Coordinates of C-alpha atoms in Angstrom, one line a residue:
M1398 CA -0.9 -59.5 41.4
T1399 CA 0.7 -56.9 40.7
T1400 CA 3.9 -55.0 42.5
L1401 CA 4.2 -52.5 43.5
T1402 CA 7.2 -50.2 43.2
P1403 CA 9.0 -49.3 46.1
P1404 CA 8.3 -45.4 48.4
S1405 CA 12.5 -45.2 47.7
S1406 CA 11.8 -45.6 44.7
R1407 CA 9.8 -43.2 43.4
L1408 CA 10.8 -40.9 45.2
R1409 CA 14.6 -41.6 43.7
E1410 CA 12.8 -41.2 40.2
L1411 CA 10.7 -37.1 41.3
R1412 CA 13.3 -35.6 42.1
Q1413 CA 15.4 -37.4 38.8
N1414 CA 12.6 -36.3 36.4
V1415 CA 12.6 -32.0 38.9
L1416 CA 16.1 -32.2 37.6
A1417 CA 16.2 -32.8 34.1
G1418 CA 13.0 -30.4 34.0
L1419 CA 15.1 -28.2 36.1
T1420 CA 17.6 -28.7 33.4
T1421 CA 16.0 -28.2 30.6
S1422 CA 14.7 -24.9 31.0
F1423 CA 17.9 -23.4 31.5
A1424 CA 18.6 -24.7 27.3
L1425 CA 15.4 -23.7 27.0
V1426 CA 15.4 -19.8 27.7
P1427 CA 18.4 -19.0 25.1
E1428 CA 16.6 -20.4 22.6
C1429 CA 13.7 -19.0 22.2
I1430 CA 15.0 -16.3 23.0
A1431 CA 17.0 -16.4 19.9
F1432 CA 14.4 -18.5 18.1
A1433 CA 12.2 -15.2 18.7
L1434 CA 15.0 -12.4 17.7
V1435 CA 15.2 -14.1 14.2
A1436 CA 11.7 -14.2 13.7
Q1437 CA 12.0 -9.8 14.9
L1438 CA 10.0 -10.5 18.2
N1439 CA 10.1 -9.1 22.2
P1440 CA 12.1 -12.1 23.3
L1441 CA 8.5 -12.5 25.7
M1442 CA 6.8 -14.2 23.1
G1443 CA 9.2 -16.8 22.5
L1444 CA 9.3 -17.0 26.0
Y1445 CA 5.1 -17.2 27.1
G1446 CA 5.6 -20.3 23.7
A1447 CA 7.4 -21.8 25.8
F1448 CA 5.8 -22.5 28.6
F1449 CA 2.6 -22.8 27.0
I1450 CA 3.4 -24.6 24.4
C1451 CA 6.1 -27.6 27.2
T1452 CA 3.5 -27.6 29.1
I1453 CA 0.8 -28.5 28.0
T1454 CA 2.2 -31.0 25.5
A1455 CA 3.6 -32.1 28.5
L1456 CA 0.8 -32.6 30.4
F1457 CA -0.7 -34.2 27.4
G1458 CA 0.8 -35.1 24.7
G1459 CA 1.4 -38.7 23.2
R1460 CA 4.8 -39.2 24.8
P1461 CA 6.4 -38.3 28.0
G1462 CA 10.1 -37.8 28.4
M1463 CA 9.6 -35.3 25.1
I1464 CA 10.6 -31.2 25.1
S1465 CA 8.8 -29.2 22.7
G1466 CA 8.7 -25.3 23.2
A1467 CA 8.9 -22.5 20.6
A1468 CA 11.2 -23.1 18.3
G1469 CA 13.7 -22.0 15.1
S1470 CA 12.1 -24.0 12.3
M1471 CA 9.0 -22.6 13.0
A1472 CA 10.1 -19.2 12.8
V1473 CA 12.7 -18.7 10.4
V1474 CA 9.3 -19.4 8.4
I1475 CA 7.0 -16.2 8.9
V1476 CA 9.9 -13.4 9.1
A1477 CA 8.2 -12.1 6.6
L1478 CA 4.6 -12.2 7.6
V1479 CA 6.4 -11.2 10.8
V1480 CA 8.1 -8.0 8.5
Q1481 CA 5.4 -7.2 6.3
H1482 CA 1.6 -7.0 8.8
G1483 CA 3.0 -7.0 12.1
S1484 CA 2.5 -9.8 15.2
Q1485 CA -1.0 -9.7 15.2
Y1486 CA -1.2 -11.5 11.6
F1487 CA 2.2 -13.3 13.2
L1488 CA -0.6 -14.3 16.5
A1489 CA -3.2 -15.1 14.3
T1490 CA -1.5 -17.4 12.0
V1491 CA -0.2 -19.6 15.4
V1492 CA -3.5 -19.6 16.0
L1493 CA -4.4 -20.8 12.5
S1494 CA -1.3 -23.8 12.6
G1495 CA -2.2 -24.7 16.0
L1496 CA -6.1 -25.6 14.7
I1497 CA -4.8 -27.2 11.2
M1498 CA -2.5 -29.4 13.6
L1499 CA -5.1 -31.3 15.2
A1500 CA -7.7 -31.8 12.1
F1501 CA -4.2 -33.4 12.1
G1502 CA -4.9 -35.4 15.1
A1503 CA -8.1 -36.1 14.5
L1504 CA -7.6 -37.3 12.0
R1505 CA -5.8 -40.3 13.2
L1506 CA -2.6 -39.1 10.3
G1507 CA 0.3 -39.6 12.5
K1508 CA 0.8 -42.8 11.9
L1509 CA 1.8 -41.2 8.3
V1510 CA 5.7 -40.8 9.7
R1511 CA 5.8 -45.1 9.0
M1512 CA 6.5 -43.6 6.0
V1513 CA 10.2 -41.3 6.3
P1514 CA 12.8 -44.2 5.3
H1515 CA 15.1 -44.8 7.9
P1516 CA 18.2 -42.9 5.9
V1517 CA 16.0 -39.9 6.9
M1518 CA 16.0 -40.3 9.8
L1519 CA 19.8 -40.7 10.2
G1520 CA 19.9 -37.6 7.5
F1521 CA 17.5 -36.0 9.8
V1522 CA 19.2 -35.8 13.5
N1523 CA 22.3 -35.1 11.4
G1524 CA 22.2 -32.5 10.1
L1525 CA 19.9 -31.0 13.2
A1526 CA 23.1 -32.1 15.5
I1527 CA 25.1 -29.6 12.8
V1528 CA 22.4 -26.8 12.8
I1529 CA 22.5 -26.8 16.9
A1530 CA 25.5 -26.9 17.0
L1531 CA 26.4 -23.5 14.5
S1532 CA 24.0 -21.6 16.1
Q1533 CA 25.9 -22.0 19.1
L1534 CA 29.0 -20.0 17.1
E1535 CA 25.5 -16.9 16.8
H1536 CA 26.9 -16.7 21.5
F1537 CA 30.8 -15.8 20.7
R1538 CA 29.9 -12.7 18.3
T1539 CA 28.3 -10.0 19.6
S1540 CA 26.8 -6.6 18.1
T1541 CA 28.6 -3.6 17.3
P1542 CA 27.8 -0.1 15.3
S1543 CA 28.6 -2.0 11.7
G1544 CA 27.1 -5.4 12.7
P1545 CA 27.8 -8.1 13.9
Q1546 CA 30.8 -9.4 15.0
W1547 CA 33.5 -12.5 16.2
L1548 CA 35.0 -11.3 19.5
Q1549 CA 38.3 -10.8 20.5
G1550 CA 40.8 -11.3 22.8
T1551 CA 40.3 -11.8 26.4
S1552 CA 36.8 -11.9 25.9
L1553 CA 37.1 -13.7 23.6
W1554 CA 39.7 -17.1 25.6
F1555 CA 36.7 -16.3 28.4
M1556 CA 34.3 -18.0 26.3
I1557 CA 36.2 -20.6 24.6
G1558 CA 37.2 -21.5 27.9
L1559 CA 33.8 -21.3 29.6
T1560 CA 32.6 -23.8 26.9
L1561 CA 35.3 -25.8 27.3
A1562 CA 35.2 -26.5 30.9
T1563 CA 31.5 -27.1 30.6
M1564 CA 32.1 -29.2 28.2
L1565 CA 34.2 -31.3 30.5
V1566 CA 32.2 -31.4 32.7
V1567 CA 29.0 -33.0 31.7
W1568 CA 31.5 -35.6 29.8
L1569 CA 33.5 -35.9 33.5
L1570 CA 30.3 -35.6 35.6
P1571 CA 28.7 -38.8 35.3
R1572 CA 31.6 -40.8 35.5
V1573 CA 31.9 -38.9 39.0
T1574 CA 28.1 -39.2 40.1
K1575 CA 24.5 -39.3 39.0
A1576 CA 23.5 -38.0 41.5
I1577 CA 22.7 -34.8 39.5
P1578 CA 22.6 -34.8 35.6
P1579 CA 25.6 -33.4 34.3
A1580 CA 24.3 -30.3 32.3
L1581 CA 23.1 -28.3 35.8
A1582 CA 26.1 -29.0 36.6
A1583 CA 28.2 -28.1 34.4
I1584 CA 25.8 -24.2 33.5
L1585 CA 25.4 -23.7 37.8
G1586 CA 29.5 -24.7 38.9
V1587 CA 30.5 -21.9 35.9
G1588 CA 27.9 -19.9 36.6
L1589 CA 28.7 -20.0 40.4
L1590 CA 32.4 -19.4 39.2
T1591 CA 32.0 -16.5 37.3
Y1592 CA 30.4 -15.0 40.3
V1593 CA 32.9 -15.7 42.7
S1594 CA 36.3 -14.7 40.1
G1595 CA 34.5 -11.3 38.5
L1596 CA 35.5 -12.7 35.1
H1597 CA 33.7 -10.1 32.9
T1598 CA 31.9 -12.9 30.2
R1599 CA 28.8 -12.3 27.9
T1600 CA 25.0 -13.7 30.1
L1601 CA 22.1 -14.9 28.6
G1602 CA 21.1 -11.6 30.0
D1603 CA 23.0 -9.2 27.3
M1604 CA 20.7 -11.2 24.6
A1605 CA 17.9 -10.1 26.1
Q1606 CA 15.6 -8.4 29.5
I1607 CA 13.2 -11.6 30.1
A1608 CA 12.0 -9.9 33.4
G1609 CA 7.4 -9.8 32.1
G1610 CA 4.1 -10.7 33.7
L1611 CA 1.6 -13.0 33.3
P1612 CA 0.6 -13.3 30.1
P1613 CA -2.9 -11.9 29.2
L1614 CA -5.4 -14.0 27.1
H1615 CA -5.5 -11.6 23.7
L1616 CA -7.0 -12.5 20.6
P1617 CA -4.8 -11.2 17.3
S1618 CA -6.4 -7.7 16.1
V1619 CA -6.5 -9.5 12.3
P1620 CA -10.1 -7.9 10.6
L1621 CA -12.1 -11.5 10.5
T1622 CA -12.7 -11.8 5.9
L1623 CA -11.3 -13.6 3.7
E1624 CA -8.2 -11.4 3.0
T1625 CA -6.7 -11.9 6.4
L1626 CA -6.8 -15.3 5.4
R1627 CA -5.6 -15.0 2.6
I1628 CA -3.0 -13.5 4.3
I1629 CA -1.9 -15.9 6.6
G1630 CA -3.4 -19.0 5.5
P1631 CA -0.2 -19.8 2.8
Y1632 CA 2.2 -19.0 6.0
A1633 CA 0.1 -21.5 8.5
V1634 CA -0.2 -24.9 6.1
L1635 CA 4.4 -24.0 6.3
M1636 CA 4.2 -23.7 10.3
A1637 CA 1.9 -26.3 10.5
I1638 CA 4.2 -28.9 8.6
V1639 CA 7.3 -27.8 9.5
G1640 CA 5.9 -28.2 13.8
L1641 CA 4.8 -32.5 12.9
L1642 CA 7.9 -32.4 11.2
E1643 CA 9.7 -32.1 13.7
T1644 CA 8.0 -33.9 15.6
L1645 CA 7.1 -36.9 14.2
L1646 CA 10.7 -37.5 13.5
T1647 CA 11.8 -36.4 17.2
F1648 CA 9.5 -38.4 18.5
N1649 CA 10.5 -41.7 16.7
L1650 CA 14.4 -40.8 18.6
T1651 CA 11.9 -40.1 21.3
D1652 CA 11.0 -44.0 21.2
E1653 CA 13.7 -45.5 20.1
I1654 CA 16.3 -44.0 23.1
T1655 CA 13.9 -45.0 25.1
A1656 CA 12.2 -48.5 24.3
S1657 CA 9.0 -47.1 24.1
R1658 CA 6.2 -46.3 22.3
G1659 CA 3.8 -43.2 22.6
Q1660 CA 0.0 -41.9 20.8
P1661 CA 1.6 -39.7 18.3
N1662 CA -2.4 -38.8 17.2
R1663 CA -2.1 -37.9 21.1
E1664 CA 1.9 -35.7 20.7
C1665 CA 0.0 -33.9 17.5
L1666 CA -3.5 -33.2 19.7
A1667 CA -2.1 -31.6 22.5
L1668 CA 0.2 -29.6 20.7
G1669 CA -2.2 -27.8 18.2
A1670 CA -3.7 -27.1 21.2
A1671 CA -1.0 -25.7 23.1
N1672 CA 0.1 -23.1 19.0
V1673 CA -3.8 -22.0 19.5
V1674 CA -3.3 -21.5 23.2
S1675 CA 0.6 -19.5 22.8
G1676 CA -1.4 -17.4 20.3
L1677 CA -4.2 -16.7 21.6
F1678 CA -1.7 -15.6 24.8
G1679 CA 0.7 -13.7 23.1
G1680 CA 2.8 -16.6 22.7
M1681 CA 5.3 -18.1 19.5
G1682 CA 4.8 -21.4 18.0
G1683 CA 6.8 -23.7 18.6
C1684 CA 7.3 -28.3 18.2
A1685 CA 9.3 -30.4 19.8
M1686 CA 13.1 -29.2 19.6
I1687 CA 15.5 -32.5 19.2
G1688 CA 18.2 -30.5 22.1
Q1689 CA 16.1 -30.1 24.1
T1690 CA 14.5 -33.9 23.8
M1691 CA 17.7 -35.2 24.3
I1692 CA 18.4 -32.8 27.2
N1693 CA 16.2 -34.5 29.5
L1694 CA 16.2 -37.7 28.9
G1695 CA 19.9 -37.7 29.6
S1696 CA 19.8 -35.7 32.8
G1697 CA 17.4 -39.0 33.6
G1698 CA 13.6 -37.2 32.8
R1699 CA 11.1 -39.9 31.1
S1700 CA 7.6 -39.3 32.7
R1701 CA 5.2 -36.5 32.0
L1702 CA 6.8 -34.4 34.8
S1703 CA 10.3 -33.1 33.6
G1704 CA 8.5 -31.3 31.3
V1705 CA 5.9 -29.1 33.4
V1706 CA 8.4 -28.6 35.3
A1707 CA 10.6 -27.4 32.4
G1708 CA 7.8 -25.3 31.7
V1709 CA 6.9 -23.8 34.9
M1710 CA 10.5 -22.6 35.7
I1711 CA 9.9 -21.0 32.3
L1712 CA 7.2 -18.4 34.0
L1713 CA 8.6 -18.7 37.5
F1714 CA 11.6 -16.8 35.5
I1715 CA 9.7 -14.8 33.6
L1716 CA 8.0 -14.0 36.8
F1717 CA 10.5 -14.3 40.4
L1718 CA 13.8 -15.3 38.7
S1719 CA 15.3 -12.9 35.6
P1720 CA 18.0 -11.3 38.1
A1721 CA 19.8 -14.4 38.3
I1722 CA 18.5 -16.0 35.2
E1723 CA 20.0 -13.4 33.6
R1724 CA 23.9 -13.9 35.4
I1725 CA 24.5 -17.6 33.5
P1726 CA 26.9 -17.6 31.5
L1727 CA 25.7 -18.1 27.6
A1728 CA 29.1 -19.8 27.5
A1729 CA 27.8 -22.4 30.0
L1730 CA 24.6 -22.7 27.9
A1731 CA 26.5 -23.5 24.1
G1732 CA 29.1 -25.4 26.3
V1733 CA 26.5 -28.1 27.0
M1734 CA 24.3 -27.6 23.1
F1735 CA 27.9 -28.7 22.0
V1736 CA 27.5 -32.1 23.5
V1737 CA 24.4 -31.9 22.8
A1738 CA 25.3 -31.6 19.1
Q1739 CA 28.2 -33.9 19.2
E1740 CA 26.1 -36.7 20.9
T1741 CA 22.7 -35.9 18.5
F1742 CA 24.5 -36.8 15.4
A1743 CA 24.7 -40.8 14.5
W1744 CA 28.1 -41.4 14.8
G1745 CA 27.1 -44.9 13.3
S1746 CA 25.7 -43.5 10.0
L1747 CA 29.1 -42.4 8.8
R1748 CA 30.4 -46.2 9.3
V1749 CA 28.3 -47.5 7.1
L1750 CA 28.0 -45.2 4.9
G1751 CA 30.5 -46.7 2.5
K1752 CA 28.5 -50.3 3.0
V1753 CA 24.4 -49.7 2.6
P1754 CA 23.2 -49.4 -0.7
R1755 CA 24.1 -46.3 -2.9
N1756 CA 21.0 -44.9 -3.1
D1757 CA 20.2 -45.0 1.0
A1758 CA 23.6 -43.5 1.2
L1759 CA 22.8 -40.4 -0.9
V1760 CA 19.9 -40.2 1.3
I1761 CA 20.9 -39.1 4.6
I1762 CA 23.6 -37.1 2.7
A1763 CA 21.3 -35.6 1.2
V1764 CA 18.5 -35.0 3.0
T1765 CA 22.3 -33.6 6.3
V1766 CA 23.2 -31.0 3.9
I1767 CA 19.8 -29.8 2.8
T1768 CA 18.6 -29.5 6.7
V1769 CA 21.6 -27.2 7.7
L1770 CA 21.3 -25.5 4.2
T1771 CA 17.9 -24.3 3.8
D1772 CA 15.4 -25.7 6.1
L1773 CA 13.8 -30.2 8.0
A1774 CA 10.3 -29.5 6.0
V1775 CA 11.8 -29.2 2.5
A1776 CA 15.3 -31.2 3.9
V1777 CA 12.8 -34.6 4.6
L1778 CA 10.4 -34.7 2.3
C1779 CA 13.3 -34.0 -0.6
G1780 CA 14.6 -37.2 1.3
I1781 CA 11.0 -39.3 0.8
V1782 CA 11.0 -38.0 -3.1
I1783 CA 15.0 -39.8 -3.1
A1784 CA 13.6 -42.3 -1.4
A1785 CA 10.1 -42.8 -3.0
L1786 CA 12.3 -42.9 -6.2
N1787 CA 14.7 -45.9 -5.8
F1788 CA 12.4 -47.9 -4.3
A1789 CA 9.8 -47.7 -7.7
W1790 CA 13.5 -48.4 -10.0
E1791 CA 13.5 -50.9 -7.2
H1792 CA 10.7 -52.9 -7.9
A1793 CA 10.2 -52.0 -11.6
R1794 CA 13.7 -53.6 -12.0
E1795 CA 11.8 -57.2 -11.3
V1796 CA 8.9 -57.5 -12.5
R1797 CA 9.4 -60.9 -14.3
A1798 CA 8.3 -63.9 -17.0
E1799 CA 8.1 -67.2 -17.5
V1800 CA 6.8 -67.8 -21.0
V1801 CA 5.6 -71.9 -21.0
D1802 CA 4.6 -73.2 -25.2
E1803 CA 1.1 -75.2 -24.6
E1804 CA 0.9 -77.8 -26.6
D1805 CA -2.2 -77.2 -28.4
G1806 CA -0.2 -74.1 -29.7
S1807 CA -1.1 -70.9 -27.7
R1808 CA 1.3 -69.1 -25.0
T1809 CA 0.8 -68.6 -21.8
Y1810 CA 3.0 -65.6 -19.7
L1811 CA 3.5 -66.2 -16.1
P1812 CA 4.4 -62.7 -15.2
H1813 CA 5.9 -62.1 -11.2
G1814 CA 6.5 -58.7 -10.0
T1815 CA 4.5 -55.7 -9.2
L1816 CA 2.5 -54.4 -12.3
F1817 CA 3.0 -50.4 -10.8
F1818 CA 2.7 -47.1 -13.0
A1819 CA 7.2 -47.5 -12.5
S1820 CA 6.6 -50.9 -14.3
T1821 CA 4.5 -50.8 -17.2
T1822 CA 7.6 -50.3 -20.0
R1823 CA 9.4 -53.1 -18.8
F1824 CA 6.2 -55.1 -18.1
L1825 CA 5.6 -54.5 -22.5
E1826 CA 8.9 -56.0 -23.1
L1827 CA 8.6 -58.5 -21.5
F1828 CA 6.4 -60.0 -23.9
A1829 CA 6.5 -61.2 -28.1
T1830 CA 3.5 -60.2 -29.6
Q1831 CA 5.6 -61.0 -33.0
D1832 CA 6.5 -63.6 -32.5
D1833 CA 3.3 -64.9 -30.4
P1834 CA 1.1 -67.8 -31.5
Q1835 CA -3.3 -66.8 -32.4
Q1836 CA -3.8 -67.8 -28.9
V1837 CA -1.9 -65.7 -26.1
T1838 CA -2.8 -66.3 -21.9
L1839 CA -2.0 -64.2 -19.2
D1840 CA -2.3 -65.8 -16.0
C1841 CA -2.0 -63.5 -13.2
R1842 CA -1.5 -65.2 -10.8
H1843 CA 1.7 -64.3 -10.1
L1844 CA 1.4 -61.4 -10.6
R1845 CA 0.1 -57.7 -8.1
L1846 CA -1.8 -54.8 -10.4
A1847 CA -1.1 -51.8 -7.7
D1848 CA -2.5 -48.5 -9.7
H1849 CA -4.5 -47.5 -12.6
S1850 CA -1.0 -47.7 -14.5
A1851 CA -1.3 -51.4 -14.6
I1852 CA -4.6 -51.5 -15.5
A1853 CA -3.7 -49.4 -17.9
A1854 CA -1.2 -51.3 -18.9
V1855 CA -2.6 -54.7 -19.5
Q1856 CA -5.4 -52.6 -21.7
T1857 CA -2.0 -52.0 -24.2
L1858 CA -1.3 -55.0 -23.9
A1859 CA -4.9 -56.8 -25.1
E1860 CA -5.4 -54.1 -27.7
R1861 CA -1.8 -54.8 -29.5
Y1862 CA -2.9 -58.0 -30.6
V1863 CA -6.0 -57.3 -30.4
R1864 CA -4.7 -54.8 -34.0
L1865 CA -2.2 -58.4 -34.9
G1866 CA -5.3 -60.0 -35.1
K1867 CA -4.8 -62.5 -32.2
D1868 CA -6.5 -62.8 -29.5
L1869 CA -5.2 -62.8 -25.7
R1870 CA -7.7 -64.0 -22.2
V1871 CA -6.8 -62.9 -19.1
V1872 CA -7.7 -65.0 -17.0
A1873 CA -6.5 -65.8 -12.8
L1874 CA -7.0 -62.2 -11.5
S1875 CA -7.9 -61.0 -8.9
Q1876 CA -11.9 -59.6 -8.5
R1877 CA -11.1 -55.8 -8.1
C1878 CA -8.1 -56.1 -9.9
R1879 CA -10.6 -58.7 -12.4
Q1880 CA -14.0 -55.5 -13.0
L1881 CA -11.9 -53.2 -13.1
L1882 CA -10.5 -54.3 -16.6
Q1883 CA -14.3 -55.7 -17.4
R1884 CA -14.3 -51.3 -16.8
A1885 CA -11.8 -50.6 -19.1
G1886 CA -12.9 -52.8 -21.3
V1887 CA -10.5 -55.5 -22.5
P1888 CA -11.7 -58.2 -23.8
H1889 CA -11.4 -62.4 -22.1
V1890 CA -10.8 -61.4 -18.7
D1891 CA -11.6 -65.0 -16.9

């Protein structure tokens, strides 16, 4: 029997998701403008990208509640392309990266994220939390003829005071009421305070003018030649890898926070389509954004509606609301993001560093540091490599063998474990070929042959006995392994 949700509950949920989307939209604007400036692009390209990517992934993606937009992790990898070839080549790269993401989702490769170990996830979360916090320090700097300089005097104290006031509202308001998301209340409250009191502090309008029109459909003005593909291909692949990695890792984190399970392949398809559309309408490429996702979830956003509201509000800011939005103090946005960084950081990972195996602790620290110093893709790949090498090393040490001397004078070896590329040396050391009797049996009932290196190790063992004029009989193999050994020419395989 289906239980109907009471109208009051549905209305409360609707209001909660709308407010969460509105809050998230305020946090999206400065980030997307900053990332566009990092990539040396028009800030409107970042905002258009945020609108398309956020809205399309919210409508069609596989993870309601997760927020995507024009992400900095993807912006930093294409700076050289923009400088050398211009924005049109960049837009073509965005479209191509979207097609790669679509292919990734169509091939159902989203499940590969399950191969990311938990220590890598912890390092990813911690690293991005630090990156989010450090990126807010740019709001405490101003441009001068001699280059960016830290704020000084009254301007600095105003920024610090308003930032701390914002953080206090976000922390304390939930203890009083949960009728309005604390981040939204903090942004609007601090904005109203500065407007009424006439305080002179840096605002969103100091970063860039965000007023604009509807983005036109425009095919990138690049020649359709192999030379163009040679130029944009490597950047497109790198953008796709970075975008998919950050999206799928944020996807996993959102699953954990919401205690629900999304559809990773559907999310990859939606993200790919969103990037293609964004590139065709003059927007930046993008992916999931962990900071904005945490704001949305923390504000109660759980449905597709919150993401759609966030995306549509970006477009409304551009078309109609730019004068009001440009008055929002950067201190308020920085304060919210500082709280997000504090809440995103997995503080529990610091407590377990001394309790988990040393290699896992190394992975957590390495991924965190590499994320901060380089980029997410390098950090995650390094973490997976370190974890994989550790896994291989530990399993290689587990190979052992029982030795049974039979009544007829022969000897039987019963190895246990997994025979693969990392354990072949230890496996061969288990056999005393010189001292073994004339007849030797290798009983593989407890041994799993995992790869070609395992087949080669058994073949090497057989050749050693042949050189000594002894007979090695291999028994209890699976059908597949038996066929592989027979094809390799190993004698006496039963």
